[in-house]
PDB file of C-alpha atoms in Angstrom:
ATOM      1  CA  MET A  11      -1.015   5.454   2.919  1.00 75.00           C
ATOM      2  CA  PRO A  12      -1.411   2.308   1.061  1.00 86.00           C
ATOM      3  CA  SER A  13       1.655   0.593  -0.749  1.00 94.00           C
ATOM      4  CA  TYR A  14       1.250   0.019  -4.427  1.00 96.00           C
ATOM      5  CA  TRP A  15       1.879  -3.337  -6.149  1.00 98.00           C
ATOM      6  CA  TRP A  16       1.960  -4.596  -9.541  1.00 98.00           C
ATOM      7  CA  VAL A  17       1.379  -8.388 -10.413  1.00 98.00           C
ATOM      8  CA  ASN A  18       2.588 -10.146 -13.479  1.00 97.00           C
ATOM      9  CA  HIS A  19       0.409 -13.290 -13.580  1.00 97.00           C
ATOM     10  CA  LYS A  20      -0.315 -13.997 -17.270  1.00 94.00           C
ATOM     11  CA  GLN A  21      -0.113 -17.996 -16.577  1.00 93.00           C
ATOM     12  CA  THR A  22      -2.689 -17.771 -13.387  1.00 96.00           C
ATOM     13  CA  TYR A  23      -4.499 -14.499 -14.191  1.00 96.00           C
ATOM     14  CA  ARG A  24      -8.020 -16.103 -14.514  1.00 94.00           C
ATOM     15  CA  GLN A  25      -7.562 -18.278 -11.615  1.00 96.00           C
ATOM     16  CA  GLU A  26      -6.301 -15.578  -9.241  1.00 97.00           C
ATOM     17  CA  THR A  27      -8.715 -12.941 -10.309  1.00 95.00           C
ATOM     18  CA  ASP A  28     -11.769 -15.222 -10.221  1.00 94.00           C
ATOM     19  CA  GLY A  29     -10.469 -16.748  -6.914  1.00 94.00           C
ATOM     20  CA  GLY A  30      -9.852 -13.148  -5.307  1.00 94.00           C
ATOM     21  CA  TYR A  31      -6.056 -13.873  -4.481  1.00 97.00           C
ATOM     22  CA  ILE A  32      -2.481 -13.794  -5.541  1.00 98.00           C
ATOM     23  CA  TRP A  33      -0.251 -16.822  -4.773  1.00 97.00           C
ATOM     24  CA  SER A  34       3.612 -17.499  -5.336  1.00 97.00           C
ATOM     25  CA  PRO A  35       5.997 -20.001  -4.017  1.00 96.00           C
ATOM     26  CA  LYS A  36       8.350 -18.738  -1.431  1.00 95.00           C
ATOM     27  CA  ALA A  37      11.532 -19.443  -3.334  1.00 92.00           C
ATOM     28  CA  ASN A  38      12.518 -20.154  -6.712  1.00 91.00           C
ATOM     29  CA  ALA A  39      12.753 -23.967  -7.922  1.00 84.00           C
ATOM     30  CA  ASN A  40      16.552 -24.135  -6.924  1.00 86.00           C
ATOM     31  CA  GLY A  41      15.727 -22.895  -3.569  1.00 87.00           C
ATOM     32  CA  ALA A  42      17.046 -19.383  -4.082  1.00 90.00           C
ATOM     33  CA  ARG A  43      15.536 -16.458  -2.560  1.00 92.00           C
ATOM     34  CA  ASN A  44      13.264 -14.359  -4.851  1.00 95.00           C
ATOM     35  CA  VAL A  45      12.326 -10.672  -3.973  1.00 96.00           C
ATOM     36  CA  SER A  46       9.165 -10.668  -5.996  1.00 96.00           C
ATOM     37  CA  TYR A  47       7.959 -13.677  -4.164  1.00 97.00           C
ATOM     38  CA  ASP A  48       9.224 -12.134  -0.744  1.00 97.00           C
ATOM     39  CA  ASN A  49       6.972  -9.064  -1.715  1.00 98.00           C
ATOM     40  CA  LEU A  50       3.788 -11.002  -0.968  1.00 98.00           C
ATOM     41  CA  SER A  51       4.811 -11.312   2.652  1.00 97.00           C
ATOM     42  CA  ARG A  52       4.988  -7.445   2.551  1.00 97.00           C
ATOM     43  CA  CYS A  53       1.424  -6.818   1.500  1.00 97.00           C
ATOM     44  CA  GLN A  54      -0.931  -5.239   4.088  1.00 95.00           C
ATOM     45  CA  ARG A  55      -4.556  -4.817   4.138  1.00 91.00           C
ATOM     46  CA  GLY A  56      -5.769  -1.719   2.067  1.00 89.00           C
ATOM     47  CA  ASP A  57      -2.785  -1.912  -0.370  1.00 94.00           C
ATOM     48  CA  VAL A  58      -3.527  -1.553  -3.962  1.00 95.00           C
ATOM     49  CA  VAL A  59      -2.601  -3.953  -6.619  1.00 97.00           C
ATOM     50  CA  PHE A  60      -2.402  -3.703 -10.228  1.00 98.00           C
ATOM     51  CA  SER A  61      -3.252  -6.896 -12.355  1.00 98.00           C
ATOM     52  CA  TYR A  62      -1.092  -7.177 -15.451  1.00 98.00           C
ATOM     53  CA  ALA A  63      -1.388  -9.873 -18.057  1.00 97.00           C
ATOM     54  CA  ASN A  64      -1.160 -10.029 -21.839  1.00 96.00           C
ATOM     55  CA  GLY A  65       0.254  -6.611 -21.964  1.00 96.00           C
ATOM     56  CA  ARG A  66      -2.639  -5.058 -20.121  1.00 97.00           C
ATOM     57  CA  ILE A  67      -3.759  -3.831 -16.742  1.00 97.00           C
ATOM     58  CA  SER A  68      -7.255  -5.266 -16.728  1.00 96.00           C
ATOM     59  CA  GLN A  69      -8.093  -5.420 -12.910  1.00 95.00           C
ATOM     60  CA  LEU A  70      -7.310  -3.294  -9.826  1.00 95.00           C
ATOM     61  CA  GLY A  71      -7.430  -4.933  -6.444  1.00 94.00           C
ATOM     62  CA  LEU A  72      -7.372  -4.084  -2.831  1.00 92.00           C
ATOM     63  CA  VAL A  73      -5.334  -6.427  -0.367  1.00 94.00           C
ATOM     64  CA  GLU A  74      -7.838  -8.122   2.124  1.00 90.00           C
ATOM     65  CA  THR A  75      -5.485 -10.004   4.378  1.00 91.00           C
ATOM     66  CA  ALA A  76      -1.885 -10.188   4.978  1.00 94.00           C
ATOM     67  CA  ALA A  77       0.052 -13.291   3.367  1.00 96.00           C
ATOM     68  CA  VAL A  78      -0.373 -16.733   4.957  1.00 97.00           C
ATOM     69  CA  THR A  79       1.286 -19.959   4.141  1.00 97.00           C
ATOM     70  CA  ALA A  80      -0.782 -22.057   1.625  1.00 96.00           C
ATOM     71  CA  PRO A  81      -0.406 -24.835  -0.640  1.00 95.00           C
ATOM     72  CA  LYS A  82      -0.316 -24.139  -4.608  1.00 95.00           C
ATOM     73  CA  PRO A  83      -3.970 -23.587  -5.711  1.00 95.00           C
ATOM     74  CA  PRO A  84      -5.308 -26.913  -7.510  1.00 93.00           C
ATOM     75  CA  GLU A  85      -6.727 -24.745 -10.050  1.00 93.00           C
ATOM     76  CA  PHE A  86      -3.521 -23.830 -11.428  1.00 94.00           C
ATOM     77  CA  GLY A  87      -3.373 -27.067 -13.016  1.00 90.00           C
ATOM     78  CA  SER A  88      -0.123 -27.356 -15.032  1.00 87.00           C
ATOM     79  CA  ALA A  89       0.865 -23.805 -14.610  1.00 85.00           C
ATOM     80  CA  GLY A  90       4.111 -23.451 -12.808  1.00 79.00           C
ATOM     81  CA  GLU A  91       4.909 -27.195 -12.781  1.00 82.00           C
ATOM     82  CA  ASN A  92       8.333 -26.514 -11.321  1.00 84.00           C
ATOM     83  CA  TRP A  93       7.001 -24.343  -8.451  1.00 90.00           C
ATOM     84  CA  SER A  94       7.030 -25.392  -4.838  1.00 90.00           C
ATOM     85  CA  GLN A  95       3.865 -26.932  -3.371  1.00 91.00           C
ATOM     86  CA  GLU A  96       3.861 -24.375  -0.519  1.00 94.00           C
ATOM     87  CA  GLY A  97       3.763 -20.559  -1.005  1.00 96.00           C
ATOM     88  CA  TRP A  98       2.382 -17.161   0.093  1.00 97.00           C
ATOM     89  CA  LEU A  99      -1.372 -16.607  -0.404  1.00 97.00           C
ATOM     90  CA  VAL A 100      -2.582 -13.087  -0.008  1.00 97.00           C
ATOM     91  CA  ARG A 101      -6.358 -12.398  -0.423  1.00 95.00           C
ATOM     92  CA  VAL A 102      -7.241  -9.624  -2.973  1.00 94.00           C
ATOM     93  CA  ASN A 103     -10.536  -7.886  -3.793  1.00 90.00           C
ATOM     94  CA  TRP A 104     -10.537  -7.458  -7.650  1.00 93.00           C
ATOM     95  CA  GLN A 105     -12.340  -5.160  -9.658  1.00 89.00           C
ATOM     96  CA  PRO A 106     -12.469  -5.439 -13.374  1.00 91.00           C
ATOM     97  CA  LEU A 107     -11.920  -2.126 -15.480  1.00 92.00           C
ATOM     98  CA  ARG A 108     -14.304  -1.010 -17.930  1.00 86.00           C
ATOM     99  CA  GLN A 109     -11.402  -1.263 -20.593  1.00 91.00           C
ATOM    100  CA  ALA A 110      -7.889  -2.358 -20.064  1.00 95.00           C
ATOM    101  CA  LEU A 111      -4.948   0.090 -19.545  1.00 96.00           C
ATOM    102  CA  VAL A 112      -1.939  -0.757 -21.983  1.00 96.00           C
ATOM    103  CA  PRO A 113       1.096   0.674 -20.004  1.00 96.00           C
ATOM    104  CA  GLN A 114       3.335   0.589 -22.948  1.00 95.00           C
ATOM    105  CA  THR A 115       1.037   3.188 -24.705  1.00 93.00           C
ATOM    106  CA  PHE A 116       2.310   5.440 -21.848  1.00 94.00           C
ATOM    107  CA  PHE A 117       5.820   4.166 -21.605  1.00 94.00           C
ATOM    108  CA  GLU A 118       7.337   7.553 -21.808  1.00 91.00           C
ATOM    109  CA  LEU A 119       5.611   8.608 -18.748  1.00 91.00           C
ATOM    110  CA  LEU A 120       6.303   5.442 -16.861  1.00 93.00           C
ATOM    111  CA  GLN A 121       9.725   4.800 -17.602  1.00 93.00           C
ATOM    112  CA  PRO A 122      11.391   7.426 -15.220  1.00 91.00           C
ATOM    113  CA  LEU A 123       9.398   6.170 -12.255  1.00 92.00           C
ATOM    114  CA  LEU A 124      10.080   2.382 -12.858  1.00 94.00           C
ATOM    115  CA  PRO A 125      12.230   0.580 -10.232  1.00 93.00           C
ATOM    116  CA  GLU A 126      15.829   0.380 -11.045  1.00 89.00           C
ATOM    117  CA  ARG A 127      15.790  -3.406  -9.942  1.00 92.00           C
ATOM    118  CA  HIS A 128      13.030  -5.895 -10.231  1.00 95.00           C
ATOM    119  CA  SER A 129      10.837  -3.675 -12.434  1.00 97.00           C
ATOM    120  CA  PRO A 130       7.524  -5.026 -13.525  1.00 97.00           C
ATOM    121  CA  ILE A 131       8.045  -4.148 -17.096  1.00 97.00           C
ATOM    122  CA  SER A 132      11.351  -3.666 -19.004  1.00 95.00           C
ATOM    123  CA  THR A 133      12.911  -0.110 -18.398  1.00 94.00           C
ATOM    124  CA  SER A 134      13.905  -0.144 -22.133  1.00 93.00           C
ATOM    125  CA  THR A 135      11.178  -1.685 -23.895  1.00 93.00           C
ATOM    126  CA  GLY A 136       8.096  -1.276 -21.621  1.00 93.00           C
ATOM    127  CA  ARG A 137       7.082  -5.112 -22.133  1.00 93.00           C
ATOM    128  CA  GLY A 138       6.215  -7.298 -19.343  1.00 92.00           C
ATOM    129  CA  ASN A 139       8.875  -8.684 -17.290  1.00 91.00           C
ATOM    130  CA  GLN A 140       7.773 -12.272 -16.478  1.00 84.00           C
ATOM    131  CA  GLY A 141      10.872 -12.833 -14.171  1.00 89.00           C
ATOM    132  CA  VAL A 142       9.221 -10.484 -11.567  1.00 96.00           C
ATOM    133  CA  TYR A 143       5.720 -11.789 -10.215  1.00 97.00           C
ATOM    134  CA  LEU A 144       4.979  -9.082  -7.573  1.00 98.00           C
ATOM    135  CA  ALA A 145       6.782  -5.778  -7.898  1.00 98.00           C
ATOM    136  CA  GLY A 146       6.648  -2.990  -5.366  1.00 97.00           C
ATOM    137  CA  LEU A 147       5.993   0.516  -6.866  1.00 95.00           C
ATOM    138  CA  SER A 148       6.652   3.967  -5.427  1.00 94.00           C
ATOM    139  CA  GLU A 149       3.951   6.022  -4.309  1.00 91.00           C
ATOM    140  CA  THR A 150       4.414   8.506  -7.263  1.00 91.00           C
ATOM    141  CA  LEU A 151       4.154   5.594  -9.802  1.00 94.00           C
ATOM    142  CA  GLY A 152       1.269   4.055  -8.062  1.00 93.00           C
ATOM    143  CA  LEU A 153      -0.709   7.309  -8.218  1.00 91.00           C
ATOM    144  CA  LEU A 154       0.222   7.921 -11.750  1.00 92.00           C
ATOM    145  CA  LEU A 155      -1.369   4.457 -12.796  1.00 94.00           C
ATOM    146  CA  LEU A 156      -4.472   5.383 -10.841  1.00 92.00           C
ATOM    147  CA  LYS A 157      -4.677   8.654 -12.731  1.00 90.00           C
ATOM    148  CA  LEU A 158      -3.997   7.089 -16.123  1.00 93.00           C
ATOM    149  CA  ILE A 159      -6.687   4.373 -15.288  1.00 93.00           C
ATOM    150  CA  GLU A 160      -9.096   6.955 -14.353  1.00 87.00           C
ATOM    151  CA  GLU A 161      -8.542   8.998 -17.504  1.00 87.00           C
ATOM    152  CA  HIS A 162      -8.354   6.382 -19.973  1.00 88.00           C
ATOM    153  CA  ALA A 163      -9.780   3.181 -18.719  1.00 85.00           C
ATOM    154  CA  ASP A 164     -12.322   3.803 -15.832  1.00 86.00           C
ATOM    155  CA  ALA A 165     -13.731   6.924 -14.688  1.00 78.00           C
ATOM    156  CA  ALA A 166     -15.096   5.324 -11.571  1.00 77.00           C
ATOM    157  CA  VAL A 167     -11.728   4.082 -10.388  1.00 84.00           C
ATOM    158  CA  ARG A 168     -11.830   6.175  -7.185  1.00 77.00           C
ATOM    159  CA  VAL A 169     -15.390   4.793  -6.393  1.00 74.00           C
ATOM    160  CA  HIS A 170     -13.887   1.154  -6.935  1.00 76.00           C
ATOM    161  CA  LEU A 171     -11.225   2.025  -4.281  1.00 80.00           C
ATOM    162  CA  VAL A 172     -13.653   3.352  -1.721  1.00 73.00           C
ATOM    163  CA  VAL A 173     -16.188   0.415  -2.295  1.00 72.00           C
ATOM    164  CA  LEU A 174     -13.334  -2.119  -2.068  1.00 76.00           C
ATOM    165  CA  ALA A 175     -11.932  -0.969   0.995  1.00 75.00           C
ATOM    166  CA  GLU A 176     -15.359  -0.634   2.607  1.00 70.00           C
ATOM    167  CA  GLU A 177     -16.391  -4.155   1.465  1.00 71.00           C
ATOM    168  CA  GLY A 178     -13.569  -5.667   3.920  1.00 69.00           C
ATOM    169  CA  ASP A 179     -15.451  -3.619   6.674  1.00 69.00           C
ATOM    170  CA  TYR A 180     -18.794  -4.808   5.363  1.00 66.00           C
ATOM    171  CA  THR A 181     -17.610  -8.518   5.673  1.00 66.00           C
ATOM    172  CA  ALA A 182     -16.319  -7.897   9.272  1.00 70.00           C
ATOM    173  CA  ALA A 183     -19.859  -6.293  10.216  1.00 72.00           C
ATOM    174  CA  LEU A 184     -21.523  -9.196   8.550  1.00 70.00           C
ATOM    175  CA  LEU A 185     -19.794 -11.830  10.492  1.00 67.00           C
ATOM    176  CA  ASP A 186     -20.195  -9.803  13.808  1.00 77.00           C
ATOM    177  CA  ASP A 187     -23.864  -9.622  13.092  1.00 78.00           C
ATOM    178  CA  MET A 188     -24.274 -13.185  12.352  1.00 76.00           C
ATOM    179  CA  GLN A 189     -22.573 -13.972  15.487  1.00 76.00           C
ATOM    180  CA  ARG A 190     -25.022 -11.851  17.398  1.00 78.00           C
ATOM    181  CA  LEU A 191     -27.989 -13.695  15.818  1.00 80.00           C
ATOM    182  CA  ARG A 192     -26.989 -16.794  17.354  1.00 78.00           C
ATOM    183  CA  GLU A 193     -28.248 -15.371  20.798  1.00 81.00           C
ATOM    184  CA  VAL A 194     -31.953 -15.272  19.288  1.00 82.00           C
ATOM    185  CA  PRO A 195     -33.641 -18.053  21.137  1.00 84.00           C
ATOM    186  CA  SER A 196     -36.343 -19.054  18.536  1.00 84.00           C
ATOM    187  CA  SER A 197     -34.782 -21.045  15.602  1.00 82.00           C
ATOM    188  CA  THR A 198     -37.656 -19.917  13.382  1.00 83.00           C
ATOM    189  CA  GLU A 199     -37.042 -16.168  14.060  1.00 83.00           C
ATOM    190  CA  ARG A 200     -33.366 -16.685  14.120  1.00 81.00           C
ATOM    191  CA  ASP A 201     -33.554 -18.174  10.418  1.00 80.00           C
ATOM    192  CA  ALA A 202     -35.756 -15.398   9.311  1.00 82.00           C
ATOM    193  CA  LEU A 203     -33.500 -12.667  10.633  1.00 81.00           C
ATOM    194  CA  THR A 204     -30.388 -14.471   9.199  1.00 79.00           C
ATOM    195  CA  LYS A 205     -32.002 -14.563   5.818  1.00 79.00           C
ATOM    196  CA  ALA A 206     -33.080 -10.918   6.072  1.00 78.00           C
ATOM    197  CA  ARG A 207     -29.481  -9.952   7.010  1.00 76.00           C
ATOM    198  CA  LEU A 208     -28.414 -11.577   3.749  1.00 74.00           C
ATOM    199  CA  GLY A 209     -31.353  -9.949   1.695  1.00 73.00           C
ATOM    200  CA  GLN A 210     -33.010 -13.044   1.226  1.00 77.00           C
ATOM    201  CA  GLY A 211     -36.218 -14.950   2.303  1.00 81.00           C
ATOM    202  CA  LEU A 212     -39.235 -13.288   3.777  1.00 84.00           C
ATOM    203  CA  PHE A 213     -37.699  -9.894   3.648  1.00 88.00           C
ATOM    204  CA  ARG A 214     -36.874 -10.241  -0.148  1.00 88.00           C
ATOM    205  CA  HIS A 215     -40.166 -11.520  -0.866  1.00 88.00           C
ATOM    206  CA  ARG A 216     -41.840  -8.623   0.969  1.00 91.00           C
ATOM    207  CA  VAL A 217     -39.623  -6.114  -0.697  1.00 91.00           C
ATOM    208  CA  ALA A 218     -40.497  -7.640  -4.140  1.00 91.00           C
ATOM    209  CA  GLU A 219     -44.156  -7.074  -3.539  1.00 90.00           C
ATOM    210  CA  LEU A 220     -43.340  -3.360  -3.497  1.00 91.00           C
ATOM    211  CA  GLU A 221     -40.390  -2.994  -5.780  1.00 91.00           C
ATOM    212  CA  PRO A 222     -40.870  -4.988  -9.060  1.00 89.00           C
ATOM    213  CA  ALA A 223     -37.716  -3.525 -10.664  1.00 90.00           C
ATOM    214  CA  CYS A 224     -34.535  -1.671  -9.939  1.00 91.00           C
ATOM    215  CA  ARG A 225     -35.479   2.216  -9.643  1.00 87.00           C
ATOM    216  CA  VAL A 226     -32.189   3.246 -11.386  1.00 88.00           C
ATOM    217  CA  THR A 227     -31.439   0.938 -14.105  1.00 87.00           C
ATOM    218  CA  GLY A 228     -35.147  -0.439 -14.805  1.00 86.00           C
ATOM    219  CA  LEU A 229     -33.850  -4.121 -14.609  1.00 87.00           C
ATOM    220  CA  GLU A 230     -36.725  -6.345 -13.943  1.00 88.00           C
ATOM    221  CA  ARG A 231     -34.882  -9.750 -13.682  1.00 87.00           C
ATOM    222  CA  GLN A 232     -35.216 -10.189  -9.857  1.00 84.00           C
ATOM    223  CA  GLN A 233     -32.604 -12.950  -9.666  1.00 83.00           C
ATOM    224  CA  PHE A 234     -30.071 -10.206 -10.524  1.00 84.00           C
ATOM    225  CA  LEU A 235     -31.177  -7.670  -8.142  1.00 89.00           C
ATOM    226  CA  VAL A 236     -29.944  -7.017  -4.484  1.00 87.00           C
ATOM    227  CA  ALA A 237     -32.446  -6.696  -1.626  1.00 89.00           C
ATOM    228  CA  SER A 238     -31.015  -3.896   0.250  1.00 89.00           C
ATOM    229  CA  HIS A 239     -32.218  -2.457   3.607  1.00 91.00           C
ATOM    230  CA  ILE A 240     -32.911   1.184   3.637  1.00 92.00           C
ATOM    231  CA  LYS A 241     -32.509   1.596   7.350  1.00 91.00           C
ATOM    232  CA  PRO A 242     -29.078  -0.046   8.203  1.00 86.00           C
ATOM    233  CA  TRP A 243     -29.824  -3.872   9.688  1.00 84.00           C
ATOM    234  CA  ARG A 244     -27.839  -2.994  12.685  1.00 83.00           C
ATOM    235  CA  ASP A 245     -30.100  -0.023  13.655  1.00 88.00           C
ATOM    236  CA  CYS A 246     -33.201  -1.908  13.135  1.00 86.00           C
ATOM    237  CA  ASN A 247     -35.404  -3.743  15.536  1.00 87.00           C
ATOM    238  CA  ASN A 248     -36.515  -7.216  14.447  1.00 85.00           C
ATOM    239  CA  ARG A 249     -39.773  -5.977  12.968  1.00 88.00           C
ATOM    240  CA  GLU A 250     -38.179  -3.412  10.834  1.00 89.00           C
ATOM    241  CA  ARG A 251     -35.667  -6.029   9.681  1.00 86.00           C
ATOM    242  CA  LEU A 252     -38.160  -8.162   8.095  1.00 87.00           C
ATOM    243  CA  SER A 253     -40.383  -5.059   6.717  1.00 90.00           C
ATOM    244  CA  GLY A 254     -40.735  -4.985   2.980  1.00 91.00           C
ATOM    245  CA  ALA A 255     -41.040  -1.194   3.376  1.00 93.00           C
ATOM    246  CA  ASN A 256     -37.493  -1.073   4.580  1.00 93.00           C
ATOM    247  CA  GLY A 257     -36.207  -2.418   1.487  1.00 92.00           C
ATOM    248  CA  LEU A 258     -35.380  -1.799  -2.193  1.00 93.00           C
ATOM    249  CA  LEU A 259     -34.415  -4.082  -5.113  1.00 92.00           C
ATOM    250  CA  LEU A 260     -31.306  -2.691  -6.802  1.00 91.00           C
ATOM    251  CA  SER A 261     -28.808  -3.593  -9.436  1.00 88.00           C
ATOM    252  CA  PRO A 262     -25.690  -4.749  -7.549  1.00 83.00           C
ATOM    253  CA  HIS A 263     -23.546  -1.805  -8.672  1.00 82.00           C
ATOM    254  CA  VAL A 264     -26.335   0.720  -7.677  1.00 88.00           C
ATOM    255  CA  ASP A 265     -27.010  -1.128  -4.410  1.00 88.00           C
ATOM    256  CA  LYS A 266     -23.179  -0.167  -3.452  1.00 83.00           C
ATOM    257  CA  LEU A 267     -23.782   3.480  -3.763  1.00 87.00           C
ATOM    258  CA  PHE A 268     -27.113   3.426  -2.030  1.00 90.00           C
ATOM    259  CA  ASP A 269     -25.824   1.236   0.876  1.00 85.00           C
ATOM    260  CA  ARG A 270     -22.904   3.887   1.482  1.00 83.00           C
ATOM    261  CA  HIS A 271     -25.569   6.670   1.535  1.00 86.00           C
ATOM    262  CA  TRP A 272     -24.034   8.169  -1.773  1.00 88.00           C
ATOM    263  CA  ILE A 273     -27.233   8.144  -3.479  1.00 90.00           C
ATOM    264  CA  SER A 274     -30.885   8.150  -2.181  1.00 91.00           C
ATOM    265  CA  PHE A 275     -34.450   8.841  -3.517  1.00 91.00           C
ATOM    266  CA  ASP A 276     -36.946  11.730  -2.749  1.00 88.00           C
ATOM    267  CA  ALA A 277     -40.534  10.968  -1.806  1.00 84.00           C
ATOM    268  CA  GLY A 278     -41.421  10.993  -5.594  1.00 85.00           C
ATOM    269  CA  GLY A 279     -38.944   8.554  -6.495  1.00 85.00           C
ATOM    270  CA  GLU A 280     -36.310  10.843  -8.054  1.00 86.00           C
ATOM    271  CA  LEU A 281     -32.731   9.831  -7.798  1.00 89.00           C
ATOM    272  CA  ILE A 282     -30.781  12.162  -5.331  1.00 89.00           C
ATOM    273  CA  CYS A 283     -26.962  12.298  -5.628  1.00 86.00           C
ATOM    274  CA  GLU A 284     -24.667  14.886  -4.001  1.00 79.00           C
ATOM    275  CA  ASN A 285     -21.445  13.096  -4.129  1.00 78.00           C
ATOM    276  CA  GLY A 286     -18.991  13.924  -7.023  1.00 79.00           C
ATOM    277  CA  ALA A 287     -17.548  10.644  -7.146  1.00 76.00           C
ATOM    278  CA  ALA A 288     -20.883   8.850  -7.256  1.00 81.00           C
ATOM    279  CA  ARG A 289     -22.013  11.201 -10.034  1.00 82.00           C
ATOM    280  CA  ASP A 290     -18.761  10.199 -12.128  1.00 78.00           C
ATOM    281  CA  ALA A 291     -19.710   6.537 -11.418  1.00 78.00           C
ATOM    282  CA  LEU A 292     -23.300   6.800 -12.647  1.00 83.00           C
ATOM    283  CA  ARG A 293     -22.212   8.813 -15.749  1.00 79.00           C
ATOM    284  CA  CYS A 294     -19.449   5.997 -16.177  1.00 74.00           C
ATOM    285  CA  TRP A 295     -22.515   3.620 -16.170  1.00 77.00           C
ATOM    286  CA  GLY A 296     -24.645   5.497 -18.391  1.00 79.00           C
ATOM    287  CA  ILE A 297     -27.044   6.583 -15.646  1.00 81.00           C
ATOM    288  CA  ASP A 298     -28.106  10.155 -15.599  1.00 70.00           C
ATOM    289  CA  GLY A 299     -31.099   9.620 -13.372  1.00 61.00           C
ATOM    290  CA  ALA A 300     -34.013   7.203 -12.415  1.00 56.00           C
ATOM    291  CA  ASN A 301     -35.498   5.483 -15.418  1.00 59.00           C
ATOM    292  CA  LEU A 302     -38.491   4.325 -13.624  1.00 64.00           C
ATOM    293  CA  ILE A 303     -39.925   7.038 -11.329  1.00 70.00           C
ATOM    294  CA  ARG A 304     -42.481   5.558  -8.980  1.00 79.00           C
ATOM    295  CA  PRO A 305     -43.572   7.298  -5.644  1.00 84.00           C
ATOM    296  CA  PHE A 306     -42.978   5.602  -2.516  1.00 88.00           C
ATOM    297  CA  SER A 307     -45.357   4.265   0.046  1.00 86.00           C
ATOM    298  CA  ARG A 308     -45.904   6.278   3.299  1.00 88.00           C
ATOM    299  CA  ASP A 309     -44.148   3.445   5.051  1.00 89.00           C
ATOM    300  CA  GLN A 310     -41.155   3.368   2.626  1.00 89.00           C
ATOM    301  CA  GLU A 311     -41.046   7.130   2.986  1.00 90.00           C
ATOM    302  CA  GLN A 312     -40.432   6.996   6.764  1.00 88.00           C
ATOM    303  CA  PHE A 313     -37.532   4.796   6.288  1.00 89.00           C
ATOM    304  CA  LEU A 314     -36.225   6.962   3.434  1.00 89.00           C
ATOM    305  CA  ARG A 315     -36.148  10.161   5.477  1.00 88.00           C
ATOM    306  CA  ALA A 316     -33.337   9.115   7.760  1.00 84.00           C
ATOM    307  CA  HIS A 317     -31.419   7.621   4.667  1.00 88.00           C
ATOM    308  CA  ARG A 318     -31.782  11.030   2.977  1.00 86.00           C
ATOM    309  CA  GLU A 319     -30.345  12.770   6.077  1.00 81.00           C
ATOM    310  CA  ALA A 320     -27.632  10.335   6.194  1.00 77.00           C
ATOM    311  CA  LEU A 321     -26.807  11.435   2.301  1.00 72.00           C
ATOM    312  CA  ARG A 322     -26.421  14.964   3.401  1.00 60.00           C
ATOM    313  CA  ARG A 323     -24.182  14.592   6.403  1.00 62.00           C
TER     314      ARG A 323
END
């Protein structure tokens, strides 16, 4: 089970959420130990972090890496002028919520579950406790916050958590694939395959010739779309990796569902979704079905058959 953390970072909220991390000095300015700073060293990959600033929880994060010693981020500027120049850095994959959750609104529910010491918000008023940077939460309180976010701020929160967790695995797989590509003897072929792995170059051009817009959102601005392989890159031969028929141009949030086999398409272009969490996410995004229904070519359909099978497993 993951641990649950609450970070109070009003001064550095934008820098940390934009940068994908949390950072604190290792001790107070007078050298005294600070439990809420020590907590960074206890974070583990997969832990859940609630981002609190200006009275609101606006983002949800998953820890990507355990803490490392790192200098104070230069983008902090004048924030924390008295902080040490060395501290703990924890990489966090942040996901903005559709609307912020105001914990004080639910203070009567939260109050009995708040930590007796080092609580992230006052146990008497529900206001933020800026003397505490990173607070550890009980599993009960963590799950309650997730439930409140799901009901009042973001119905797709469960999907977000799964996607954030899998993105860490995706990054590791990407690095592994890039390492393997170094073994391709032809530099021209290696460059084309590397760009195809990233959804760029010749592969993207060939996909765009067949797919002028996102099939789900209807978005036609191709600079905002992701060129996604239908048959997973790792399972393809080099010809398939560069084939335009083995790809779709999708809006980034839709690509996350398609890439994980949570949605697919039938031969006529109709959206298929058999995953309850994915359906919730689509409804949350205002998507009830494909806006632009176009049949697939014979070559595209060959790749999609296996994708649909994976959806049903």
